[in-house]
Amino acid sequence: MIIIGERVNATRKSIRTAIEQKDADTIKDEIAVQDAAGAHYIDLNAGTGSGELQQEKDDLCWLIDLALECTAKKLVLDAASPQVLKYAAEHLDGRRPWMLNSITGELGRESLEIIELASQYQVPLIALAMDRDGIPPEADKRLTICEAILGEAEKRGLAAKLIFFDPLVIPVSTDSNQARVTFQTIFRIGELFPGAQTTMGLSNISHGLKKRSLINAAFLTSAICFGLSSAICDPTQKSMQRAVIMGNLLAGRDKFCRKYSRAVRTGLFEGRL
């Protein structure tokens, strides 16, 4: 199970302020706590909303340099603009393994440029199962979008094993069937597109509800059992750590229950669940 740490994202007010003020200590602390919590990748997003493309390029490279100083973990370059991603890729490549986040199934010029960038460097790419009409409410349409993305990727030399499909999540508060739809999509991606991987953010599932961390954790544990191979989350939350351990246990990914037993011995399951 691959964990992508989501905390260094300029949509968070504290991170946006740190980027604007070039507060290196705050960024390094955010990276370090995710590293210590077991993240395999650290996502870096510098989109402060300034609208200045060169500023976002420079800010993302600044985040990269800080990450290279304080962690040995792999990095995720997270931006909507192919120009920003190209600039950051040139800055980072050869110094640390990395992946790109992300494209959609709209497959316009920008998405195709990002696919070509991933192919050029042969790095993983996160691909969202949505198009210009948004997130489809049913699994079949999401799978059709994934198939189209994979077709364009393979035409450009990017193999299925380098695609992380994000099945996406619609809040259960607006449609109580949506967790099930996401699980179906994850499972069928594994069946239809051998080698492809899956990832997703978790928090949207519980939007508008109370006790969100409990819902998110249960959702993650269940998704792992349906074949989810990666999660974009806050790895410092104990609820997420427990959910990963339980998911791997129930999905048959924990031989002889060793990881679960180790987590119990080290006190991960002590205190309030």
PDB file of C-alpha atoms in Angstrom:
ATOM      1  CA  MET A   1       0.000   0.000   0.000  1.00  0.00           C
ATOM      2  CA  ILE A   2       1.571   3.252  -1.177  1.00  0.00           C
ATOM      3  CA  ILE A   3       0.880   6.312   0.964  1.00  0.00           C
ATOM      4  CA  ILE A   4       1.119   9.766  -0.640  1.00  0.00           C
ATOM      5  CA  GLY A   5       1.371  12.490   1.985  1.00  0.00           C
ATOM      6  CA  GLU A   6      -0.982  15.349   1.124  1.00  0.00           C
ATOM      7  CA  ARG A   7      -0.085  18.028   3.680  1.00  0.00           C
ATOM      8  CA  VAL A   8       2.208  20.255   1.546  1.00  0.00           C
ATOM      9  CA  ASN A   9      -0.584  21.716  -0.540  1.00  0.00           C
ATOM     10  CA  ALA A  10      -1.132  25.415  -1.149  1.00  0.00           C
ATOM     11  CA  THR A  11      -4.901  25.015  -0.845  1.00  0.00           C
ATOM     12  CA  ARG A  12      -4.212  24.857   2.904  1.00  0.00           C
ATOM     13  CA  LYS A  13      -3.992  28.376   4.300  1.00  0.00           C
ATOM     14  CA  SER A  14      -0.934  27.665   6.458  1.00  0.00           C
ATOM     15  CA  ILE A  15       0.965  26.212   3.503  1.00  0.00           C
ATOM     16  CA  ARG A  16      -0.069  29.018   1.165  1.00  0.00           C
ATOM     17  CA  THR A  17       1.199  31.566   3.700  1.00  0.00           C
ATOM     18  CA  ALA A  18       4.447  29.636   4.184  1.00  0.00           C
ATOM     19  CA  ILE A  19       5.037  29.571   0.424  1.00  0.00           C
ATOM     20  CA  GLU A  20       4.272  33.265   0.011  1.00  0.00           C
ATOM     21  CA  GLN A  21       6.534  34.214   2.926  1.00  0.00           C
ATOM     22  CA  LYS A  22       9.184  31.610   2.044  1.00  0.00           C
ATOM     23  CA  ASP A  23       8.900  30.094   5.511  1.00  0.00           C
ATOM     24  CA  ALA A  24      11.186  27.118   4.970  1.00  0.00           C
ATOM     25  CA  ASP A  25      10.909  25.795   8.524  1.00  0.00           C
ATOM     26  CA  THR A  26       7.136  25.343   8.302  1.00  0.00           C
ATOM     27  CA  ILE A  27       7.415  23.438   5.024  1.00  0.00           C
ATOM     28  CA  LYS A  28      10.257  21.260   6.295  1.00  0.00           C
ATOM     29  CA  ASP A  29       8.280  20.434   9.432  1.00  0.00           C
ATOM     30  CA  GLU A  30       5.283  19.373   7.329  1.00  0.00           C
ATOM     31  CA  ILE A  31       7.486  17.151   5.194  1.00  0.00           C
ATOM     32  CA  ALA A  32       9.313  15.670   8.186  1.00  0.00           C
ATOM     33  CA  VAL A  33       6.183  14.641  10.091  1.00  0.00           C
ATOM     34  CA  GLN A  34       4.818  12.857   7.011  1.00  0.00           C
ATOM     35  CA  ASP A  35       8.149  11.117   6.473  1.00  0.00           C
ATOM     36  CA  ALA A  36       8.174   9.960  10.094  1.00  0.00           C
ATOM     37  CA  ALA A  37       4.571   8.767   9.800  1.00  0.00           C
ATOM     38  CA  GLY A  38       5.470   6.410   6.955  1.00  0.00           C
ATOM     39  CA  ALA A  39       4.552   8.253   3.758  1.00  0.00           C
ATOM     40  CA  HIS A  40       6.193   6.751   0.670  1.00  0.00           C
ATOM     41  CA  TYR A  41       5.703   9.880  -1.463  1.00  0.00           C
ATOM     42  CA  ILE A  42       5.435  13.541  -0.465  1.00  0.00           C
ATOM     43  CA  ASP A  43       3.010  15.523  -2.637  1.00  0.00           C
ATOM     44  CA  LEU A  44       4.144  19.089  -3.415  1.00  0.00           C
ATOM     45  CA  ASN A  45       1.555  21.619  -4.588  1.00  0.00           C
ATOM     46  CA  ALA A  46       2.475  25.299  -4.960  1.00  0.00           C
ATOM     47  CA  GLY A  47      -0.733  26.615  -6.553  1.00  0.00           C
ATOM     48  CA  THR A  48      -1.357  29.615  -4.299  1.00  0.00           C
ATOM     49  CA  GLY A  49      -3.934  31.089  -6.669  1.00  0.00           C
ATOM     50  CA  SER A  50      -1.830  34.097  -7.604  1.00  0.00           C
ATOM     51  CA  GLY A  51      -2.425  33.402 -11.295  1.00  0.00           C
ATOM     52  CA  GLU A  52       1.248  33.953 -12.055  1.00  0.00           C
ATOM     53  CA  LEU A  53       2.598  30.919 -13.913  1.00  0.00           C
ATOM     54  CA  GLN A  54       6.261  31.781 -13.357  1.00  0.00           C
ATOM     55  CA  GLN A  55       5.597  32.288  -9.658  1.00  0.00           C
ATOM     56  CA  GLU A  56       4.072  28.816  -9.377  1.00  0.00           C
ATOM     57  CA  LYS A  57       7.056  27.364 -11.256  1.00  0.00           C
ATOM     58  CA  ASP A  58       9.514  29.031  -8.904  1.00  0.00           C
ATOM     59  CA  ASP A  59       7.500  28.127  -5.816  1.00  0.00           C
ATOM     60  CA  LEU A  60       7.265  24.460  -6.790  1.00  0.00           C
ATOM     61  CA  CYS A  61      11.016  24.313  -7.382  1.00  0.00           C
ATOM     62  CA  TRP A  62      11.522  25.922  -3.967  1.00  0.00           C
ATOM     63  CA  LEU A  63       9.382  23.185  -2.402  1.00  0.00           C
ATOM     64  CA  ILE A  64      11.385  20.554  -4.267  1.00  0.00           C
ATOM     65  CA  ASP A  65      14.669  21.912  -2.926  1.00  0.00           C
ATOM     66  CA  LEU A  66      13.347  21.918   0.639  1.00  0.00           C
ATOM     67  CA  ALA A  67      12.090  18.348   0.261  1.00  0.00           C
ATOM     68  CA  LEU A  68      15.447  17.197  -1.065  1.00  0.00           C
ATOM     69  CA  GLU A  69      17.081  18.666   2.029  1.00  0.00           C
ATOM     70  CA  CYS A  70      14.865  17.050   4.642  1.00  0.00           C
ATOM     71  CA  THR A  71      13.565  13.725   3.314  1.00  0.00           C
ATOM     72  CA  ALA A  72      14.709  10.759   1.264  1.00  0.00           C
ATOM     73  CA  LYS A  73      11.139   9.934   0.234  1.00  0.00           C
ATOM     74  CA  LYS A  74       9.888  10.056  -3.352  1.00  0.00           C
ATOM     75  CA  LEU A  75       8.117  13.210  -4.501  1.00  0.00           C
ATOM     76  CA  VAL A  76       4.892  14.041  -6.322  1.00  0.00           C
ATOM     77  CA  LEU A  77       4.818  17.112  -8.555  1.00  0.00           C
ATOM     78  CA  ASP A  78       1.260  18.397  -8.239  1.00  0.00           C
ATOM     79  CA  ALA A  79       0.023  21.084 -10.644  1.00  0.00           C
ATOM     80  CA  ALA A  80      -2.663  21.588 -13.268  1.00  0.00           C
ATOM     81  CA  SER A  81      -0.393  23.352 -15.760  1.00  0.00           C
ATOM     82  CA  PRO A  82       1.866  21.288 -18.029  1.00  0.00           C
ATOM     83  CA  GLN A  83       4.234  24.259 -18.190  1.00  0.00           C
ATOM     84  CA  VAL A  84       4.666  24.213 -14.414  1.00  0.00           C
ATOM     85  CA  LEU A  85       5.173  20.446 -14.390  1.00  0.00           C
ATOM     86  CA  LYS A  86       7.729  20.559 -17.216  1.00  0.00           C
ATOM     87  CA  TYR A  87       9.711  23.248 -15.427  1.00  0.00           C
ATOM     88  CA  ALA A  88       9.657  21.333 -12.140  1.00  0.00           C
ATOM     89  CA  ALA A  89      10.515  18.038 -13.848  1.00  0.00           C
ATOM     90  CA  GLU A  90      13.644  19.533 -15.383  1.00  0.00           C
ATOM     91  CA  HIS A  91      14.584  20.905 -11.968  1.00  0.00           C
ATOM     92  CA  LEU A  92      14.101  17.594 -10.142  1.00  0.00           C
ATOM     93  CA  ASP A  93      14.850  14.776 -12.573  1.00  0.00           C
ATOM     94  CA  GLY A  94      17.823  12.602 -11.710  1.00  0.00           C
ATOM     95  CA  ARG A  95      17.880  13.680  -8.081  1.00  0.00           C
ATOM     96  CA  ARG A  96      14.919  11.719  -6.711  1.00  0.00           C
ATOM     97  CA  PRO A  97      12.203   9.358  -8.024  1.00  0.00           C
ATOM     98  CA  TRP A  98       8.948  11.227  -8.639  1.00  0.00           C
ATOM     99  CA  MET A  99       5.473  11.092 -10.145  1.00  0.00           C
ATOM    100  CA  LEU A 100       3.046  13.554 -11.738  1.00  0.00           C
ATOM    101  CA  ASN A 101      -0.319  14.651 -10.348  1.00  0.00           C
ATOM    102  CA  SER A 102      -2.537  14.785 -12.440  1.00  0.00           C
ATOM    103  CA  ILE A 103      -4.643  14.653 -15.603  1.00  0.00           C
ATOM    104  CA  THR A 104      -8.356  14.172 -16.286  1.00  0.00           C
ATOM    105  CA  GLY A 105     -10.215  12.227 -18.938  1.00  0.00           C
ATOM    106  CA  GLU A 106     -11.027  15.392 -20.845  1.00  0.00           C
ATOM    107  CA  LEU A 107      -7.823  14.658 -22.807  1.00  0.00           C
ATOM    108  CA  GLY A 108      -7.401  18.122 -24.226  1.00  0.00           C
ATOM    109  CA  ARG A 109      -4.072  19.653 -25.108  1.00  0.00           C
ATOM    110  CA  GLU A 110      -2.919  20.093 -21.510  1.00  0.00           C
ATOM    111  CA  SER A 111      -3.679  16.525 -20.420  1.00  0.00           C
ATOM    112  CA  LEU A 112      -1.959  15.113 -23.499  1.00  0.00           C
ATOM    113  CA  GLU A 113       1.104  17.267 -22.829  1.00  0.00           C
ATOM    114  CA  ILE A 114       1.290  15.897 -19.292  1.00  0.00           C
ATOM    115  CA  ILE A 115       0.968  12.321 -20.581  1.00  0.00           C
ATOM    116  CA  GLU A 116       3.834  13.026 -22.975  1.00  0.00           C
ATOM    117  CA  LEU A 117       5.877  14.458 -20.107  1.00  0.00           C
ATOM    118  CA  ALA A 118       5.307  11.321 -18.028  1.00  0.00           C
ATOM    119  CA  SER A 119       6.283   9.197 -21.024  1.00  0.00           C
ATOM    120  CA  GLN A 120       9.411  11.269 -21.667  1.00  0.00           C
ATOM    121  CA  TYR A 121      10.686  10.645 -18.145  1.00  0.00           C
ATOM    122  CA  GLN A 122       8.935   7.272 -17.683  1.00  0.00           C
ATOM    123  CA  VAL A 123       7.441   8.303 -14.355  1.00  0.00           C
ATOM    124  CA  PRO A 124       4.070   7.408 -12.816  1.00  0.00           C
ATOM    125  CA  LEU A 125       1.067   9.596 -13.570  1.00  0.00           C
ATOM    126  CA  ILE A 126      -2.134  10.058 -11.567  1.00  0.00           C
ATOM    127  CA  ALA A 127      -5.198  10.091 -13.840  1.00  0.00           C
ATOM    128  CA  LEU A 128      -8.640  11.167 -12.631  1.00  0.00           C
ATOM    129  CA  ALA A 129     -11.744   9.282 -13.781  1.00  0.00           C
ATOM    130  CA  MET A 130     -13.643  12.427 -14.761  1.00  0.00           C
ATOM    131  CA  ASP A 131     -14.181  14.423 -17.934  1.00  0.00           C
ATOM    132  CA  ARG A 132     -15.559  17.818 -18.916  1.00  0.00           C
ATOM    133  CA  ASP A 133     -18.940  16.817 -17.470  1.00  0.00           C
ATOM    134  CA  GLY A 134     -17.432  16.147 -14.043  1.00  0.00           C
ATOM    135  CA  ILE A 135     -17.413  12.923 -12.032  1.00  0.00           C
ATOM    136  CA  PRO A 136     -19.819  10.332 -13.459  1.00  0.00           C
ATOM    137  CA  PRO A 137     -22.224   8.928 -10.859  1.00  0.00           C
ATOM    138  CA  GLU A 138     -21.816   5.363 -12.141  1.00  0.00           C
ATOM    139  CA  ALA A 139     -18.824   3.009 -12.378  1.00  0.00           C
ATOM    140  CA  ASP A 140     -19.228   2.128 -16.075  1.00  0.00           C
ATOM    141  CA  LYS A 141     -18.694   5.705 -17.229  1.00  0.00           C
ATOM    142  CA  ARG A 142     -15.663   6.132 -14.984  1.00  0.00           C
ATOM    143  CA  LEU A 143     -14.190   2.963 -16.459  1.00  0.00           C
ATOM    144  CA  THR A 144     -14.827   4.237 -19.993  1.00  0.00           C
ATOM    145  CA  ILE A 145     -12.867   7.372 -19.114  1.00  0.00           C
ATOM    146  CA  CYS A 146     -10.022   5.279 -17.685  1.00  0.00           C
ATOM    147  CA  GLU A 147      -9.939   3.196 -20.861  1.00  0.00           C
ATOM    148  CA  ALA A 148      -9.641   6.334 -22.997  1.00  0.00           C
ATOM    149  CA  ILE A 149      -6.832   7.687 -20.824  1.00  0.00           C
ATOM    150  CA  LEU A 150      -4.951   4.403 -20.989  1.00  0.00           C
ATOM    151  CA  GLY A 151      -5.331   4.290 -24.770  1.00  0.00           C
ATOM    152  CA  GLU A 152      -3.793   7.743 -25.159  1.00  0.00           C
ATOM    153  CA  ALA A 153      -1.050   6.903 -22.671  1.00  0.00           C
ATOM    154  CA  GLU A 154      -0.064   3.683 -24.413  1.00  0.00           C
ATOM    155  CA  LYS A 155      -0.024   5.440 -27.804  1.00  0.00           C
ATOM    156  CA  ARG A 156       2.530   7.822 -26.308  1.00  0.00           C
ATOM    157  CA  GLY A 157       4.698   5.134 -24.737  1.00  0.00           C
ATOM    158  CA  LEU A 158       3.389   5.226 -21.166  1.00  0.00           C
ATOM    159  CA  ALA A 159       2.548   1.715 -19.962  1.00  0.00           C
ATOM    160  CA  ALA A 160      -0.378   0.769 -17.735  1.00  0.00           C
ATOM    161  CA  LYS A 161       1.971   0.030 -14.829  1.00  0.00           C
ATOM    162  CA  LEU A 162       2.814   3.748 -14.679  1.00  0.00           C
ATOM    163  CA  ILE A 163      -0.807   4.887 -14.444  1.00  0.00           C
ATOM    164  CA  PHE A 164      -2.423   5.494 -11.058  1.00  0.00           C
ATOM    165  CA  PHE A 165      -6.143   5.775 -11.777  1.00  0.00           C
ATOM    166  CA  ASP A 166      -8.107   7.828  -9.267  1.00  0.00           C
ATOM    167  CA  PRO A 167     -11.701   6.491  -9.294  1.00  0.00           C
ATOM    168  CA  LEU A 168     -12.800   9.660  -7.461  1.00  0.00           C
ATOM    169  CA  VAL A 169     -15.309  10.039  -4.692  1.00  0.00           C
ATOM    170  CA  ILE A 170     -18.714  11.720  -4.458  1.00  0.00           C
ATOM    171  CA  PRO A 171     -19.894  12.386  -0.872  1.00  0.00           C
ATOM    172  CA  VAL A 172     -22.245   9.789   0.557  1.00  0.00           C
ATOM    173  CA  SER A 173     -24.170  12.688   2.076  1.00  0.00           C
ATOM    174  CA  THR A 174     -25.407  13.534  -1.428  1.00  0.00           C
ATOM    175  CA  ASP A 175     -25.721   9.962  -2.775  1.00  0.00           C
ATOM    176  CA  SER A 176     -25.618   7.034  -0.359  1.00  0.00           C
ATOM    177  CA  ASN A 177     -24.542   4.642  -3.146  1.00  0.00           C
ATOM    178  CA  GLN A 178     -21.306   6.454  -3.941  1.00  0.00           C
ATOM    179  CA  ALA A 179     -18.939   4.507  -1.686  1.00  0.00           C
ATOM    180  CA  ARG A 180     -20.146   1.327  -3.381  1.00  0.00           C
ATOM    181  CA  VAL A 181     -19.642   2.901  -6.828  1.00  0.00           C
ATOM    182  CA  THR A 182     -16.063   3.814  -5.933  1.00  0.00           C
ATOM    183  CA  PHE A 183     -15.372   0.289  -4.669  1.00  0.00           C
ATOM    184  CA  GLN A 184     -16.794  -1.178  -7.899  1.00  0.00           C
ATOM    185  CA  THR A 185     -14.607   1.125  -9.963  1.00  0.00           C
ATOM    186  CA  ILE A 186     -11.453   0.168  -8.060  1.00  0.00           C
ATOM    187  CA  PHE A 187     -12.185  -3.544  -8.386  1.00  0.00           C
ATOM    188  CA  ARG A 188     -12.966  -3.376 -12.105  1.00  0.00           C
ATOM    189  CA  ILE A 189      -9.898  -1.273 -12.892  1.00  0.00           C
ATOM    190  CA  GLY A 190      -7.890  -4.186 -11.517  1.00  0.00           C
ATOM    191  CA  GLU A 191      -9.800  -6.608 -13.737  1.00  0.00           C
ATOM    192  CA  LEU A 192      -9.875  -4.577 -16.961  1.00  0.00           C
ATOM    193  CA  PHE A 193      -6.486  -2.865 -16.952  1.00  0.00           C
ATOM    194  CA  PRO A 194      -3.840  -5.326 -15.727  1.00  0.00           C
ATOM    195  CA  GLY A 195      -0.806  -3.589 -14.289  1.00  0.00           C
ATOM    196  CA  ALA A 196      -2.542  -0.268 -13.700  1.00  0.00           C
ATOM    197  CA  GLN A 197      -2.655   1.005 -10.138  1.00  0.00           C
ATOM    198  CA  THR A 198      -5.242   2.977  -8.196  1.00  0.00           C
ATOM    199  CA  THR A 199      -5.052   5.884  -5.798  1.00  0.00           C
ATOM    200  CA  MET A 200      -7.463   8.394  -4.334  1.00  0.00           C
ATOM    201  CA  GLY A 201      -8.044  11.107  -1.790  1.00  0.00           C
ATOM    202  CA  LEU A 202     -10.376  10.134   1.018  1.00  0.00           C
ATOM    203  CA  SER A 203     -11.900  13.181   2.633  1.00  0.00           C
ATOM    204  CA  ASN A 204     -14.612  13.879   0.055  1.00  0.00           C
ATOM    205  CA  ILE A 205     -16.517  10.726   1.015  1.00  0.00           C
ATOM    206  CA  SER A 206     -17.470  12.253   4.387  1.00  0.00           C
ATOM    207  CA  HIS A 207     -18.149  15.827   3.261  1.00  0.00           C
ATOM    208  CA  GLY A 208     -21.052  17.361   5.171  1.00  0.00           C
ATOM    209  CA  LEU A 209     -21.091  14.708   7.901  1.00  0.00           C
ATOM    210  CA  LYS A 210     -19.927  14.570  11.517  1.00  0.00           C
ATOM    211  CA  LYS A 211     -17.169  12.289  12.831  1.00  0.00           C
ATOM    212  CA  ARG A 212     -15.514  12.469   9.426  1.00  0.00           C
ATOM    213  CA  SER A 213     -12.283  10.759  10.454  1.00  0.00           C
ATOM    214  CA  LEU A 214     -14.215   7.601  11.374  1.00  0.00           C
ATOM    215  CA  ILE A 215     -15.937   7.523   7.984  1.00  0.00           C
ATOM    216  CA  ASN A 216     -12.693   8.187   6.121  1.00  0.00           C
ATOM    217  CA  ALA A 217     -10.887   5.394   7.963  1.00  0.00           C
ATOM    218  CA  ALA A 218     -13.650   2.846   7.357  1.00  0.00           C
ATOM    219  CA  PHE A 219     -13.757   3.878   3.705  1.00  0.00           C
ATOM    220  CA  LEU A 220      -9.993   3.407   3.307  1.00  0.00           C
ATOM    221  CA  THR A 221     -10.014  -0.021   4.952  1.00  0.00           C
ATOM    222  CA  SER A 222     -12.828  -1.149   2.651  1.00  0.00           C
ATOM    223  CA  ALA A 223     -11.188   0.325  -0.458  1.00  0.00           C
ATOM    224  CA  ILE A 224      -7.983  -1.600   0.236  1.00  0.00           C
ATOM    225  CA  CYS A 225     -10.037  -4.799   0.349  1.00  0.00           C
ATOM    226  CA  PHE A 226     -11.384  -3.962  -3.132  1.00  0.00           C
ATOM    227  CA  GLY A 227      -7.839  -3.583  -4.480  1.00  0.00           C
ATOM    228  CA  LEU A 228      -6.824   0.030  -3.829  1.00  0.00           C
ATOM    229  CA  SER A 229      -3.055   0.243  -4.209  1.00  0.00           C
ATOM    230  CA  SER A 230      -2.398   3.784  -2.965  1.00  0.00           C
ATOM    231  CA  ALA A 231      -4.012   6.555  -0.940  1.00  0.00           C
ATOM    232  CA  ILE A 232      -3.517  10.320  -0.899  1.00  0.00           C
ATOM    233  CA  CYS A 233      -4.006  11.243   2.741  1.00  0.00           C
ATOM    234  CA  ASP A 234      -2.588  12.766   5.897  1.00  0.00           C
ATOM    235  CA  PRO A 235      -0.331   9.949   7.139  1.00  0.00           C
ATOM    236  CA  THR A 236       0.122  11.606  10.530  1.00  0.00           C
ATOM    237  CA  GLN A 237      -3.467  10.783  11.518  1.00  0.00           C
ATOM    238  CA  LYS A 238      -3.598   7.641  13.638  1.00  0.00           C
ATOM    239  CA  SER A 239      -6.971   6.782  12.134  1.00  0.00           C
ATOM    240  CA  MET A 240      -5.336   6.569   8.697  1.00  0.00           C
ATOM    241  CA  GLN A 241      -2.427   4.488   9.987  1.00  0.00           C
ATOM    242  CA  ARG A 242      -4.842   2.069  11.633  1.00  0.00           C
ATOM    243  CA  ALA A 243      -7.008   1.902   8.520  1.00  0.00           C
ATOM    244  CA  VAL A 244      -4.037   0.937   6.353  1.00  0.00           C
ATOM    245  CA  ILE A 245      -2.946  -1.780   8.785  1.00  0.00           C
ATOM    246  CA  MET A 246      -6.488  -3.185   8.989  1.00  0.00           C
ATOM    247  CA  GLY A 247      -7.023  -2.972   5.240  1.00  0.00           C
ATOM    248  CA  ASN A 248      -3.812  -4.824   4.449  1.00  0.00           C
ATOM    249  CA  LEU A 249      -4.709  -7.448   7.057  1.00  0.00           C
ATOM    250  CA  LEU A 250      -8.198  -8.086   5.676  1.00  0.00           C
ATOM    251  CA  ALA A 251      -7.090  -7.928   2.025  1.00  0.00           C
ATOM    252  CA  GLY A 252      -4.511 -10.672   2.498  1.00  0.00           C
ATOM    253  CA  ARG A 253      -1.559  -8.321   2.116  1.00  0.00           C
ATOM    254  CA  ASP A 254      -0.146  -8.975   5.595  1.00  0.00           C
ATOM    255  CA  LYS A 255       1.500 -12.393   5.639  1.00  0.00           C
ATOM    256  CA  PHE A 256       1.000 -14.155   8.963  1.00  0.00           C
ATOM    257  CA  CYS A 257      -0.515 -10.871  10.267  1.00  0.00           C
ATOM    258  CA  ARG A 258       2.991  -9.639  11.043  1.00  0.00           C
ATOM    259  CA  LYS A 259       2.383  -5.941  10.381  1.00  0.00           C
ATOM    260  CA  TYR A 260      -0.818  -5.976  12.391  1.00  0.00           C
ATOM    261  CA  SER A 261       0.867  -7.737  15.308  1.00  0.00           C
ATOM    262  CA  ARG A 262       3.761  -5.277  15.214  1.00  0.00           C
ATOM    263  CA  ALA A 263       1.351  -2.338  15.225  1.00  0.00           C
ATOM    264  CA  VAL A 264      -0.446  -3.756  18.261  1.00  0.00           C
ATOM    265  CA  ARG A 265       2.851  -4.279  20.105  1.00  0.00           C
ATOM    266  CA  THR A 266       3.990  -0.726  19.382  1.00  0.00           C
ATOM    267  CA  GLY A 267       0.750   0.743  20.719  1.00  0.00           C
ATOM    268  CA  LEU A 268      -0.852   1.983  17.492  1.00  0.00           C
ATOM    269  CA  PHE A 269      -4.245   0.654  18.567  1.00  0.00           C
ATOM    270  CA  GLU A 270      -4.053   1.991  22.109  1.00  0.00           C
ATOM    271  CA  GLY A 271      -6.304   4.855  23.120  1.00  0.00           C
ATOM    272  CA  ARG A 272      -9.455   6.077  21.417  1.00  0.00           C
ATOM    273  CA  LEU A 273     -10.204   4.387  18.096  1.00  0.00           C
TER     274      LEU A 273
END
